[in-house]
Coordinates of C-alpha atoms and ligand atoms in Angstrom, one line a residue:
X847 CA -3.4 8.0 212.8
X848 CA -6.5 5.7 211.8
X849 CA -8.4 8.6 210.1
X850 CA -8.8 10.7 207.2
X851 CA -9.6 14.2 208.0
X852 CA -11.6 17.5 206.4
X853 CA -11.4 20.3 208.1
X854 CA -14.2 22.8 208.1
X855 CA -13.2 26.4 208.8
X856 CA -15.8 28.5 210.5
X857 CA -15.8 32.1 208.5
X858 CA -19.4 32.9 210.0
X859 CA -21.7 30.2 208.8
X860 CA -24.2 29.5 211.3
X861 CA -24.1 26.1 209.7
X862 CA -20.5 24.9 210.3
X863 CA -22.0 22.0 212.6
X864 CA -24.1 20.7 210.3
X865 CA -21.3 20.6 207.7
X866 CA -19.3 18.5 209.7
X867 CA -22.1 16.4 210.4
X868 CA -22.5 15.7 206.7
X869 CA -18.8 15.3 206.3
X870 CA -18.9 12.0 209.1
X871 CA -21.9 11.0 207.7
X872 CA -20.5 10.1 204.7
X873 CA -18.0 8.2 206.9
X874 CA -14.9 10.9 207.0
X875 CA -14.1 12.7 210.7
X876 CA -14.2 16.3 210.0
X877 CA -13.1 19.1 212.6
X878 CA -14.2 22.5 213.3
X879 CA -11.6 25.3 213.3
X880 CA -11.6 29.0 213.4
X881 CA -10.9 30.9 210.2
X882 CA -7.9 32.2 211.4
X883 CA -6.4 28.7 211.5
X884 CA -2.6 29.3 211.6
X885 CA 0.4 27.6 209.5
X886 CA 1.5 25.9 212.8
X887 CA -1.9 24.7 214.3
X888 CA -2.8 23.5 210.7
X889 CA 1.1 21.4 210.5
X890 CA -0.2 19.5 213.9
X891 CA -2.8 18.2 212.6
X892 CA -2.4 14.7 210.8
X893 CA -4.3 12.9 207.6
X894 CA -6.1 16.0 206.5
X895 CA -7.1 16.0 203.1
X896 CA -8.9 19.0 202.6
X897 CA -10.7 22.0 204.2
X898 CA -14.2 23.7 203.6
X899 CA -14.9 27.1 204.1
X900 CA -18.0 28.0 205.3
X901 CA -19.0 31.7 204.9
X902 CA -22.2 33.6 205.7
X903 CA -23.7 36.2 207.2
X904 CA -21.8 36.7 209.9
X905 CA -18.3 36.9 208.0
X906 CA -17.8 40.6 208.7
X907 CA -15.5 41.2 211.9
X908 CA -15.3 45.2 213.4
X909 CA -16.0 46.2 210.1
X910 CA -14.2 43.7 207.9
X911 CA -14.7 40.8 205.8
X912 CA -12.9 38.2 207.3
X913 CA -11.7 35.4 205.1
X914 CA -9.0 32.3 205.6
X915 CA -5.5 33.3 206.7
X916 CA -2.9 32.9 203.8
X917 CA -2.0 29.4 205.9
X918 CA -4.5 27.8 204.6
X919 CA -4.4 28.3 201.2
X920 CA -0.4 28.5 201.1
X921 CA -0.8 24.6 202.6
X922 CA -1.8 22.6 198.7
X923 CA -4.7 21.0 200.3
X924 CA -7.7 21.1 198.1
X925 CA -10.4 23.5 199.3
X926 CA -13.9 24.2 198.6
X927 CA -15.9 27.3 199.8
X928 CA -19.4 27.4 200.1
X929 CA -21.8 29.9 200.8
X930 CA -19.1 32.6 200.6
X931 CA -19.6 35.3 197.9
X932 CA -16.0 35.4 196.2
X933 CA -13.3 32.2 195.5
X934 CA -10.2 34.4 197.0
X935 CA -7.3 32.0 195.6
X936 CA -8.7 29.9 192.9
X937 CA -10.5 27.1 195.6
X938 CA -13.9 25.2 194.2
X939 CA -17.0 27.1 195.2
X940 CA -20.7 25.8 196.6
X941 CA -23.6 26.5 197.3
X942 CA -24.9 25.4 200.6
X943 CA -28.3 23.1 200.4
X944 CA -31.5 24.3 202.6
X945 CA -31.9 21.1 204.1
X946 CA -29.3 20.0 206.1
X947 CA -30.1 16.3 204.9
X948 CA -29.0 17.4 201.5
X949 CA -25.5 18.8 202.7
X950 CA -23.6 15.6 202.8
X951 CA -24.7 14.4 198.6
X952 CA -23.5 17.8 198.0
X953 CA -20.0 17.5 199.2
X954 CA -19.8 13.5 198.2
X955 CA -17.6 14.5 195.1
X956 CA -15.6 16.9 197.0
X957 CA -14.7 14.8 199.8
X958 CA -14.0 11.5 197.9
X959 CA -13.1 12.2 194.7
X960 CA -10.9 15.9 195.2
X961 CA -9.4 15.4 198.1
X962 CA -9.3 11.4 197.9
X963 CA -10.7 10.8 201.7
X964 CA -11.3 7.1 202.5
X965 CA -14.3 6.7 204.4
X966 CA -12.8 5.5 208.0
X967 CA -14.1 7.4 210.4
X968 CA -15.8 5.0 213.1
X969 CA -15.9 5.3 217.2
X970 CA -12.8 2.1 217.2
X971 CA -10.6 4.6 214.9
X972 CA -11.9 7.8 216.8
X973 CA -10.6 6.3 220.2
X974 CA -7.1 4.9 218.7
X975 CA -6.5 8.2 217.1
X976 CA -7.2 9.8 220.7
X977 CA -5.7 7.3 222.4
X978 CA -1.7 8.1 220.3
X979 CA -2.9 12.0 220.7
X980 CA -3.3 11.7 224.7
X981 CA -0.3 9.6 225.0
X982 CA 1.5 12.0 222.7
X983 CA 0.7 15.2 224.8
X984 CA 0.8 13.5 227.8
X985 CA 4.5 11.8 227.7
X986 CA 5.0 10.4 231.1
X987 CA 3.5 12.9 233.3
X988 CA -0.1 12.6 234.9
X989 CA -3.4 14.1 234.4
X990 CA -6.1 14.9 236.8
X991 CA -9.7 14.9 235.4
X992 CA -12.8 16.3 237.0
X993 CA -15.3 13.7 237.3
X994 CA -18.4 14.9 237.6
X995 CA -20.0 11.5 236.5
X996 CA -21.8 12.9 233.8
X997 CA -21.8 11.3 230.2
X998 CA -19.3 13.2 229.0
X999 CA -16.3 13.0 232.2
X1000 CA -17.4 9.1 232.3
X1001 CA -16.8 8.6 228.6
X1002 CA -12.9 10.9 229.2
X1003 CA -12.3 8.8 232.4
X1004 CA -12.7 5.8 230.3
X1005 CA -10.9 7.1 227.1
X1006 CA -8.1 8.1 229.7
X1007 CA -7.8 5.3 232.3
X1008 CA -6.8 3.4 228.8
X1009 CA -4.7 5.4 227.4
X1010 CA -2.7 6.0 231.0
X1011 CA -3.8 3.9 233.5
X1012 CA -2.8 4.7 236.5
X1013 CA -1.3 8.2 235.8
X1014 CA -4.3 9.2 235.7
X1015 CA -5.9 10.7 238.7
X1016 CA -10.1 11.3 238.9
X1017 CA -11.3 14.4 241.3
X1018 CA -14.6 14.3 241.8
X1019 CA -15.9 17.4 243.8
X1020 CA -19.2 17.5 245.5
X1021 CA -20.0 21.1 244.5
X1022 CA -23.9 20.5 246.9
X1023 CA -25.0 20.9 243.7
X1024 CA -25.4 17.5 242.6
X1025 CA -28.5 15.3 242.2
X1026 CA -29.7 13.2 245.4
X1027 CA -27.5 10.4 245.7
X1028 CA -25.2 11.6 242.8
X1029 CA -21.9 11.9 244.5
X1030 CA -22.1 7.9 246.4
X1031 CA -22.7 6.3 242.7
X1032 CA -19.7 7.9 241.5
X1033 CA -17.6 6.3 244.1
X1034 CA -18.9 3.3 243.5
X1035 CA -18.6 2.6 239.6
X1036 CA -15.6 4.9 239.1
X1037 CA -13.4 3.7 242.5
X1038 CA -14.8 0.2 242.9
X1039 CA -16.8 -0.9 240.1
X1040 CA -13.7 0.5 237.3
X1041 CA -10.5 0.7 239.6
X1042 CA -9.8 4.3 239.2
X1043 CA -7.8 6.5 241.2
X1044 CA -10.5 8.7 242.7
X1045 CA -10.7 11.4 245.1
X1046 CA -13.5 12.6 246.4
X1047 CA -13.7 15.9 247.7
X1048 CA -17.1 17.3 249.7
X1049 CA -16.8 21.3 248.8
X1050 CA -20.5 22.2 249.5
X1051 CA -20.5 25.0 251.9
X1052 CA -17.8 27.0 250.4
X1053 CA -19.7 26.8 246.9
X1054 CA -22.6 27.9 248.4
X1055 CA -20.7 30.4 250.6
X1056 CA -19.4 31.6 247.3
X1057 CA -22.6 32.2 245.9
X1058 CA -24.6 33.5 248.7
X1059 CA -26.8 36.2 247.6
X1060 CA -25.5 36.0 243.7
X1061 CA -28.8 36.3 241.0
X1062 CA -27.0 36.5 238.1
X1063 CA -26.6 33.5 236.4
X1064 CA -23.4 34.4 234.0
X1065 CA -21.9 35.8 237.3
X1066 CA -23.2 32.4 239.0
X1067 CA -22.0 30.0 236.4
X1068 CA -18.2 31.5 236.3
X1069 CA -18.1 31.8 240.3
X1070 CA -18.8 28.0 240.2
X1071 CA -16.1 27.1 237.1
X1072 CA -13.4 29.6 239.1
X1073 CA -14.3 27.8 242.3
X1074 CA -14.0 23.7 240.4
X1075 CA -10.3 25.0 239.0
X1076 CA -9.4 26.0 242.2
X1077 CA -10.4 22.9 244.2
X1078 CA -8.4 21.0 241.5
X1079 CA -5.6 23.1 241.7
X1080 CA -5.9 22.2 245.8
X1081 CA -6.0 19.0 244.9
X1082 CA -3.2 19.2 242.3
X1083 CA -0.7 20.5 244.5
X1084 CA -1.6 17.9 247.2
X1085 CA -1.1 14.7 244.5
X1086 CA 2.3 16.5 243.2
X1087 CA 3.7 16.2 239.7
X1088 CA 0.2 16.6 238.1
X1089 CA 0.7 18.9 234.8
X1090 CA -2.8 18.0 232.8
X1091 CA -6.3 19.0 233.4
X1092 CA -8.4 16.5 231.6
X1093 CA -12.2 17.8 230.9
X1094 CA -14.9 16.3 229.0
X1095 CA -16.0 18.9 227.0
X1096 CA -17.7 18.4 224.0
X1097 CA -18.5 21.0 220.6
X1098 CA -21.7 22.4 221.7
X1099 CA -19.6 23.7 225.1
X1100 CA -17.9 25.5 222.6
X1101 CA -20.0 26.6 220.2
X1102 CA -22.5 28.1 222.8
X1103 CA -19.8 30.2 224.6
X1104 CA -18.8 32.1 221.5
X1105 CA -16.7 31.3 218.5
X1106 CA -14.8 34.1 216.9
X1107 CA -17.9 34.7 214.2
X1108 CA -21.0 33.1 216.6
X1109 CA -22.6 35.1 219.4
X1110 CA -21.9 33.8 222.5
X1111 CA -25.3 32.2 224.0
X1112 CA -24.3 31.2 227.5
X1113 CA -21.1 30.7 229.0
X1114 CA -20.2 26.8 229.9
X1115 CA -18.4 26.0 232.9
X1116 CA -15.8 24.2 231.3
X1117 CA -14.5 26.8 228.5
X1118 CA -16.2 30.5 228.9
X1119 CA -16.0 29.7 232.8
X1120 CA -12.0 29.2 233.1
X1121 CA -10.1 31.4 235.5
X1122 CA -7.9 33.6 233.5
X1123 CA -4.8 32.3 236.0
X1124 CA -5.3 28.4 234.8
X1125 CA -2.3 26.4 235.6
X1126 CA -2.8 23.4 233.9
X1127 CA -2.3 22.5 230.5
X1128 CA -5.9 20.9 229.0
X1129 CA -6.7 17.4 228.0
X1130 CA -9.7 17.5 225.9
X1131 CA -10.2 14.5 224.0
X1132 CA -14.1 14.8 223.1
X1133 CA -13.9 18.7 222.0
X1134 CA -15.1 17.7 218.8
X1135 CA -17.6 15.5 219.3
X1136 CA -21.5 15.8 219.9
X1137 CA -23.6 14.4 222.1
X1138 CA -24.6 11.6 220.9
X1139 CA -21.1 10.6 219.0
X1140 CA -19.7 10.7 222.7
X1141 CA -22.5 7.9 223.9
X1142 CA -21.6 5.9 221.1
X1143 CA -17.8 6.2 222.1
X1144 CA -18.6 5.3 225.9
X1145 CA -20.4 2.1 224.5
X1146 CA -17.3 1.1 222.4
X1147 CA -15.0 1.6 225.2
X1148 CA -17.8 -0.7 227.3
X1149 CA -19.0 1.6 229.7
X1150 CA -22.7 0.4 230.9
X1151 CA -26.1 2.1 229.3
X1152 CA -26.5 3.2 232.4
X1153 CA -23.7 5.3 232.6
X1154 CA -23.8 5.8 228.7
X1155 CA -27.5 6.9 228.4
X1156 CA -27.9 8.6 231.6
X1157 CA -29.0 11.6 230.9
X1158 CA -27.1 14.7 230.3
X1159 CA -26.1 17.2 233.5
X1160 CA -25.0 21.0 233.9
X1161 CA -21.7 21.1 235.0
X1162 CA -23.2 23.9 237.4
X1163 CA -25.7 21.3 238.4
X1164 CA -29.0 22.3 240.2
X1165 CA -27.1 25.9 240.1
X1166 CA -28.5 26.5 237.1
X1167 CA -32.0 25.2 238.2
X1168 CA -32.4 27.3 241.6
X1169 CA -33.1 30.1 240.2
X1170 CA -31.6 33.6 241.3
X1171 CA -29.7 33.5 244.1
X1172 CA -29.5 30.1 245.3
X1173 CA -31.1 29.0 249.1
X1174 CA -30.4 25.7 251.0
X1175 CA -34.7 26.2 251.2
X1176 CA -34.9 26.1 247.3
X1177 CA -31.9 24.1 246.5
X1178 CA -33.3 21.4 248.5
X1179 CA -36.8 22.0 246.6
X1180 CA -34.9 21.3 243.5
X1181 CA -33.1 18.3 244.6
X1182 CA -36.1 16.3 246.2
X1183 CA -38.8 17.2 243.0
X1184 CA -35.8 16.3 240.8
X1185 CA -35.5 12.8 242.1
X1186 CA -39.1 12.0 242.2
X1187 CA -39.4 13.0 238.9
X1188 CA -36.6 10.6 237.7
X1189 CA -38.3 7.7 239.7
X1190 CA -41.9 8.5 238.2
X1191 CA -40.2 8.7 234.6
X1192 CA -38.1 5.3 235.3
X1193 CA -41.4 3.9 236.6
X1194 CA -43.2 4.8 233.4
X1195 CA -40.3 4.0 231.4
X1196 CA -39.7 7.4 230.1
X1197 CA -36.0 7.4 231.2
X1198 CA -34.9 6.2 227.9
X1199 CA -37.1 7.4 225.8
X1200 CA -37.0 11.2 227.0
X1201 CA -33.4 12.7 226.3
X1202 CA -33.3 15.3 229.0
X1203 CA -35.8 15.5 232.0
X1204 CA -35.6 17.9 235.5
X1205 CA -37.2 20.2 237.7
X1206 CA -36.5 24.3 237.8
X1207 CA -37.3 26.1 241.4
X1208 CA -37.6 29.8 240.6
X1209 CA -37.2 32.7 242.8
X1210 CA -40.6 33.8 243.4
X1211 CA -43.7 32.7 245.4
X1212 CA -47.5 32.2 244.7
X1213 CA -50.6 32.2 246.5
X1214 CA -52.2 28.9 247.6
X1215 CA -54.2 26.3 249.8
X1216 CA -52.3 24.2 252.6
X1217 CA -54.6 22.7 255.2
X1218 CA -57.6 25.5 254.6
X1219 CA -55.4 28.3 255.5
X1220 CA -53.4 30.6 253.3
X1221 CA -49.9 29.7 252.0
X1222 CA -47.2 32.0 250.2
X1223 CA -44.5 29.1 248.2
X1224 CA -42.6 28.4 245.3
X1225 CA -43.4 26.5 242.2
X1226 CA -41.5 23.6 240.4
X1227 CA -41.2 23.8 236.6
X1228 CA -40.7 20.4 235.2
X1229 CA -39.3 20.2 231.9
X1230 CA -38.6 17.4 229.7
X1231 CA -36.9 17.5 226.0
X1232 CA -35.6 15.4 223.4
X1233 CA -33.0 16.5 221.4
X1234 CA -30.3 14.9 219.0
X1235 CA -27.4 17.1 219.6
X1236 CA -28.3 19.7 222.3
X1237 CA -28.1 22.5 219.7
X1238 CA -32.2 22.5 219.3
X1239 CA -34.7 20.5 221.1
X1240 CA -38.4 19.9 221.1
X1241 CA -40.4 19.3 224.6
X1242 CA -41.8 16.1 224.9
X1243 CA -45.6 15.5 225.1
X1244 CA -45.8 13.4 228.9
X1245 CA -49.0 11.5 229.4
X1246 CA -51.3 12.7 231.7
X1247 CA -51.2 10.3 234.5
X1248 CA -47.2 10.5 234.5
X1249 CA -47.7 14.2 234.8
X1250 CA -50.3 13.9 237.4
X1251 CA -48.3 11.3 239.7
X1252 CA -45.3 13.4 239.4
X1253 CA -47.2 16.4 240.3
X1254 CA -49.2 14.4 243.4
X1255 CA -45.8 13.5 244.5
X1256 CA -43.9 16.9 244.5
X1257 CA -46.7 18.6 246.4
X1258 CA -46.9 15.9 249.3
X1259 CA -43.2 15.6 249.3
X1260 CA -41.7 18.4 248.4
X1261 CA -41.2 21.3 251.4
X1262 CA -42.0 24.5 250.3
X1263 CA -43.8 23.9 247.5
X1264 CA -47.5 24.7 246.2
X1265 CA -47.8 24.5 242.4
X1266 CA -46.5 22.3 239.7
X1267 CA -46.1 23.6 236.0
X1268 CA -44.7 22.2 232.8
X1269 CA -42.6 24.3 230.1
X1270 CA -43.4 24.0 227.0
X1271 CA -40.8 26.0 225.2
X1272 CA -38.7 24.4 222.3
X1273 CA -35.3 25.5 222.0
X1274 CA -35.0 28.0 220.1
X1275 CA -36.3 30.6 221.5
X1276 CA -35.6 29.0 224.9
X1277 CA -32.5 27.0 226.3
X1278 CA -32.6 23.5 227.9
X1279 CA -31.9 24.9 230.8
X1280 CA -33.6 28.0 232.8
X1281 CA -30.0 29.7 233.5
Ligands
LIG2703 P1 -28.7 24.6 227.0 O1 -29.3 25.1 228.2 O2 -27.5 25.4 226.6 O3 -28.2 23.2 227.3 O4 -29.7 24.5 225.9 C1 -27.7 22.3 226.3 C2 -27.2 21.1 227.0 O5 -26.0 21.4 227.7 C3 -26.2 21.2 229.1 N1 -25.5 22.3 229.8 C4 -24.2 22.2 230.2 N2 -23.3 21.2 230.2 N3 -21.7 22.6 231.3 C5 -22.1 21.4 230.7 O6 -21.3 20.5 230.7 C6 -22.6 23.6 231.4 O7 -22.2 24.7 231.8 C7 -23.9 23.4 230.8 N4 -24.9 24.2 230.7 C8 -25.9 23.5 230.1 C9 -27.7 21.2 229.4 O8 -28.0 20.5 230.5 C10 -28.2 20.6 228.1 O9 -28.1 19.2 228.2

C-alpha cells in the first residue's frame, strides 16, 4: 500500500466529513468508520497510523453513551478525541474549531508528529492502493458493474477495466428513466470508444410497470434499487461465474442513508435501496470518496471532461424528478424540458460553470392560456445548484435571458406544459433533488 492512513471514527459528530476533509488536506487519506469498529475490520485495514474520534451531540444510542469499542484502543495506535466530553483510556483530547477551514491546522501536530503520517495521499496513490485491494478481493473471478454512465460508475468502470480487464463485465440497464439520448452514448464511449465488455439491457416497461401508481418516493426509490439488483442478478446468471457486484458509490450515498449516529435523510439506490436477498458480494472502490475527489480520480485514470465533469445523475434518474406517481405523460414532460435545458445551458456556457442543473415535473396542474381558450397542465421547476461535495449547495443566480430562452423553449416544446418556475431553495432546508 502507497498510503498512510487516519482513521476517523464517527461517535455522533455531525462533522466527521469535514474531519476527514482536513485530514487529506493536509495530504494524508483518512477513512470514515463507525464507532463500533471491530478488532478484525480494524486488522484489514493497512498503513493506519492513528484514529480520531469524533464525538458530539448525537453520541447517545437508545439511551446510552456510546463510545469506541475496546478494539480500538486495545490496537497501540495513537488516538486523539475531539469534541467528546471524557478521554476514556488515556487518548489526547481536542477541541473541534468552528470553522471547518481551521480543522486541518488543528490536527497538523497530531497527524504528523504523533502518529508520524507522511503526507502521500494523491489520486496516482489512491488508484494503486485500489487497484492491489480490487485485485486482492477479486482473485480470479469476475465482477459485473452497473453502468449507469454517470461520473461515479464511469470513474469504477475505468478504475476496474484496469485492475481486471476483461473479467470485468459492464451492465448497463435502461431503467426509461434515463435522460434523452442517455443510454446510445453509453454504448458508444464505454463499448466502442473504451473496449469494455457491455451489455445493454432495455428494462423500461417493467420499471414502469413496477411503479405504476406508486407516490411515495422512499417506496419509489427502493422499488427501483430492488428492481436494478434483480436485472443484474438476470444478467448474472446468464454471464455465469460472476461473484462481484461492482457499484460506484461514493460517501455522501452513505452518509445520507443513515450511519449508526446520523439520521437517515433519504435512502440511495445503491446502499439504503439493496434487497435484503443480495447475492453478490460488493466492489466498492470509491465509498470513501466525495464528489469531487472521484472527478479528479477519473481525470487521472484519463477519462474525457466530458465524461469527468458531466454533471452528476440520480441513480433513480427522472424517477426522482416525476413527481408522485410517475406517468409516461409527465415522464416524457421531464425528459424533453430536461434536454432543452442542457442545450440552452451548453449554449450559454453554463454547463461547466453550474455544478448540477435539471427540470422537476410535479404532480399537480394549473390554470392557463393555450390558443385563447382555457388550459388545465403541469408546471416544470428548473433548478440549478453548485455545490462542492453534495452535502450543501447554493442555487445558482441564471441570467435573465438564459432563463427566458429556456422558459420560451419548454412552453413551445414541451407537451403538457403551461408554466415555468425556478427554485430557489439552498440545501439545507431543501435537497438537490425534489424526491
Ligand atoms: P440530494 O438530493 O440528496 O442529492 O441533495 C445530492 C446529490 O446526489 C444525487 N443523488 C443520488 N445519486 N443515487 C445516486 O447515485 C441516488 O439515489 C441519488 N439521489 C440523489 C443528486 O442528484 C445530487 O447530485
Amino acid at each position: 500500500m502507497k498510503q498512510d492512513m487516519i482513521l476517523v471514527l464517527d461517535l455522533g459528530s455531525a462533522r466527521n466529513t469535514a474531519v476527514a476533509r482536513a485530514v487529506r488536506a493536509l495530504g494524508v487519506y483518512s477513512e470514515i468508520y463507525p464507532h463500533d469498529l471491530t478488532a478484525g475490520e480494524l486488522k484489514k485495514l493497512e498503513n493506519v497510523k492513528g484514529m480520531i474520534l469524533c464525538g458530539g451531540p448525537n453520541d447517545v444510542i437508545d439511551g446510552e453513551k456510546i463510545s469506541a469499542s475496546d478494539a480500538v484502543y486495545d490496537s497501540g495506535l495513537p488516538i486523539l478525541s475531539i469534541a467528546h466530553d471524557r478521554a476514556k483510556r488515556g487518548e489526547k483530547l481536542g477541541a473541534l474549531p468552528e470553522k471547518d477551514g481551521e480543522i486541518a491546522e488543528m490536527l497538523r501536530g497530531f497527524v504528523f508528529d504523533t502518529c508520524g503520517a507522511g503526507a502521500n495521499w494523491n489520486m496516482k496513490n489512491f488508484i494503486a492502493d485500489q487497484i492491489e485491494l480490487v485485485r486482492r478481493q477479486v482473485g480470479d473471478r469476475k465482477v459485473l458493474l452497473a453502468l449507469s454512465g454517470g461520473v461515479d460508475s464511469s470513474v469504477v468502470a475505468a478504475l476496474l477495466l484496469r485492475a481486471i480487464g476483461d473479467r470485468l463485465t459492464c451492465v448497463h440497464v435502461n431503467h426509461g428513466l434515463l435522460r434523452k439520448g442517455e443510454a446510445e452514448q453509453v454504448v458508444e464511449v464505454f463499448q466502442n470508444q473504451l473496449g469494455a465488455n457491455l451489455v445493454y439491457v432495455d428494462a423500461s416497461e417493467r420499471f414502469l410497470t413496477k411503479l405504476a401508481g406508486v407516490s411515495d418516493p422512499e417506496q419509489k426509490r427502493k422499488i427501483i434499487g430492488a428492481e436494478f439488483i434483480r436485472v443484474f442478478e438476470e444478467e448474472a446468471k446468464k454471464l455465469e461465474g460472476i461473484d462481484f457486484l461492482a457499484q460506484g458509490t461514493i460517501y455522501p450515498d452513505i452518509a445520507e442513508s443513515g450511519t449508526k449516529t446520523a439520521k437517515m435523510v433519504k435512502s440511495h439506490h445503491n446502499v439504503g435501496g439493496l434487497p435484503e436477498d443480495l447475492k453478490f458480494e460488493l466492489v466498492e472502490p470509491l465509498r470513501q470518496l466525495f464528489k469531487d475527489e472521484v472527478r479528479a480520480c477519473g481525470t487521472e485514470l484519463g477519462l474525457p471532461d466530458s465524461m469527468v465533469y458531466r454533471q452528476p445523475f440520480p441513480g433513480p434518474g427522472l424517477g426522482v424528478r416525476c413527481l408522485g406517481a410517475i406517468t409516461k405523460e409527465r415522464l416524457e414532460a421531464v425528459r424533453e424540458s430536461d434536454a432543452i435545458l442542457r442545450e440552452e445551458f451548453a449554449k450559454a456556457g453554463l454547463d461547466r460553470k453550474v455544478w448540477q442543473y435539471f427540470t422537476v415535473v410535479p404532480d399537480f396542474r394549473s390554470v392557463g392560456m393555450r390558443d385563447n381558450a382555457r388550459c388545465f397542465e403541469y408546471p416544470v421547476i428548473l433548478r440549478a445548484v453548485n455545490t462542492v461535495d453534495a452535502m450543501t449547495a447554493e442555487i445558482v443566480e441564471i441570467d435573465w435571458p438564459v432563463l427566458q430562452a429556456v422558459t420560451r423553449r419548454i412552453l413551445q416544446e414541451v407537451k403538457n406544459v403551461n408554466r415555468v418556475c425556478y427554485d430557489l431553495s439552498p440545501k439545507p432546508t431543501a435537497t438537490i433533488e425534489w424526491e
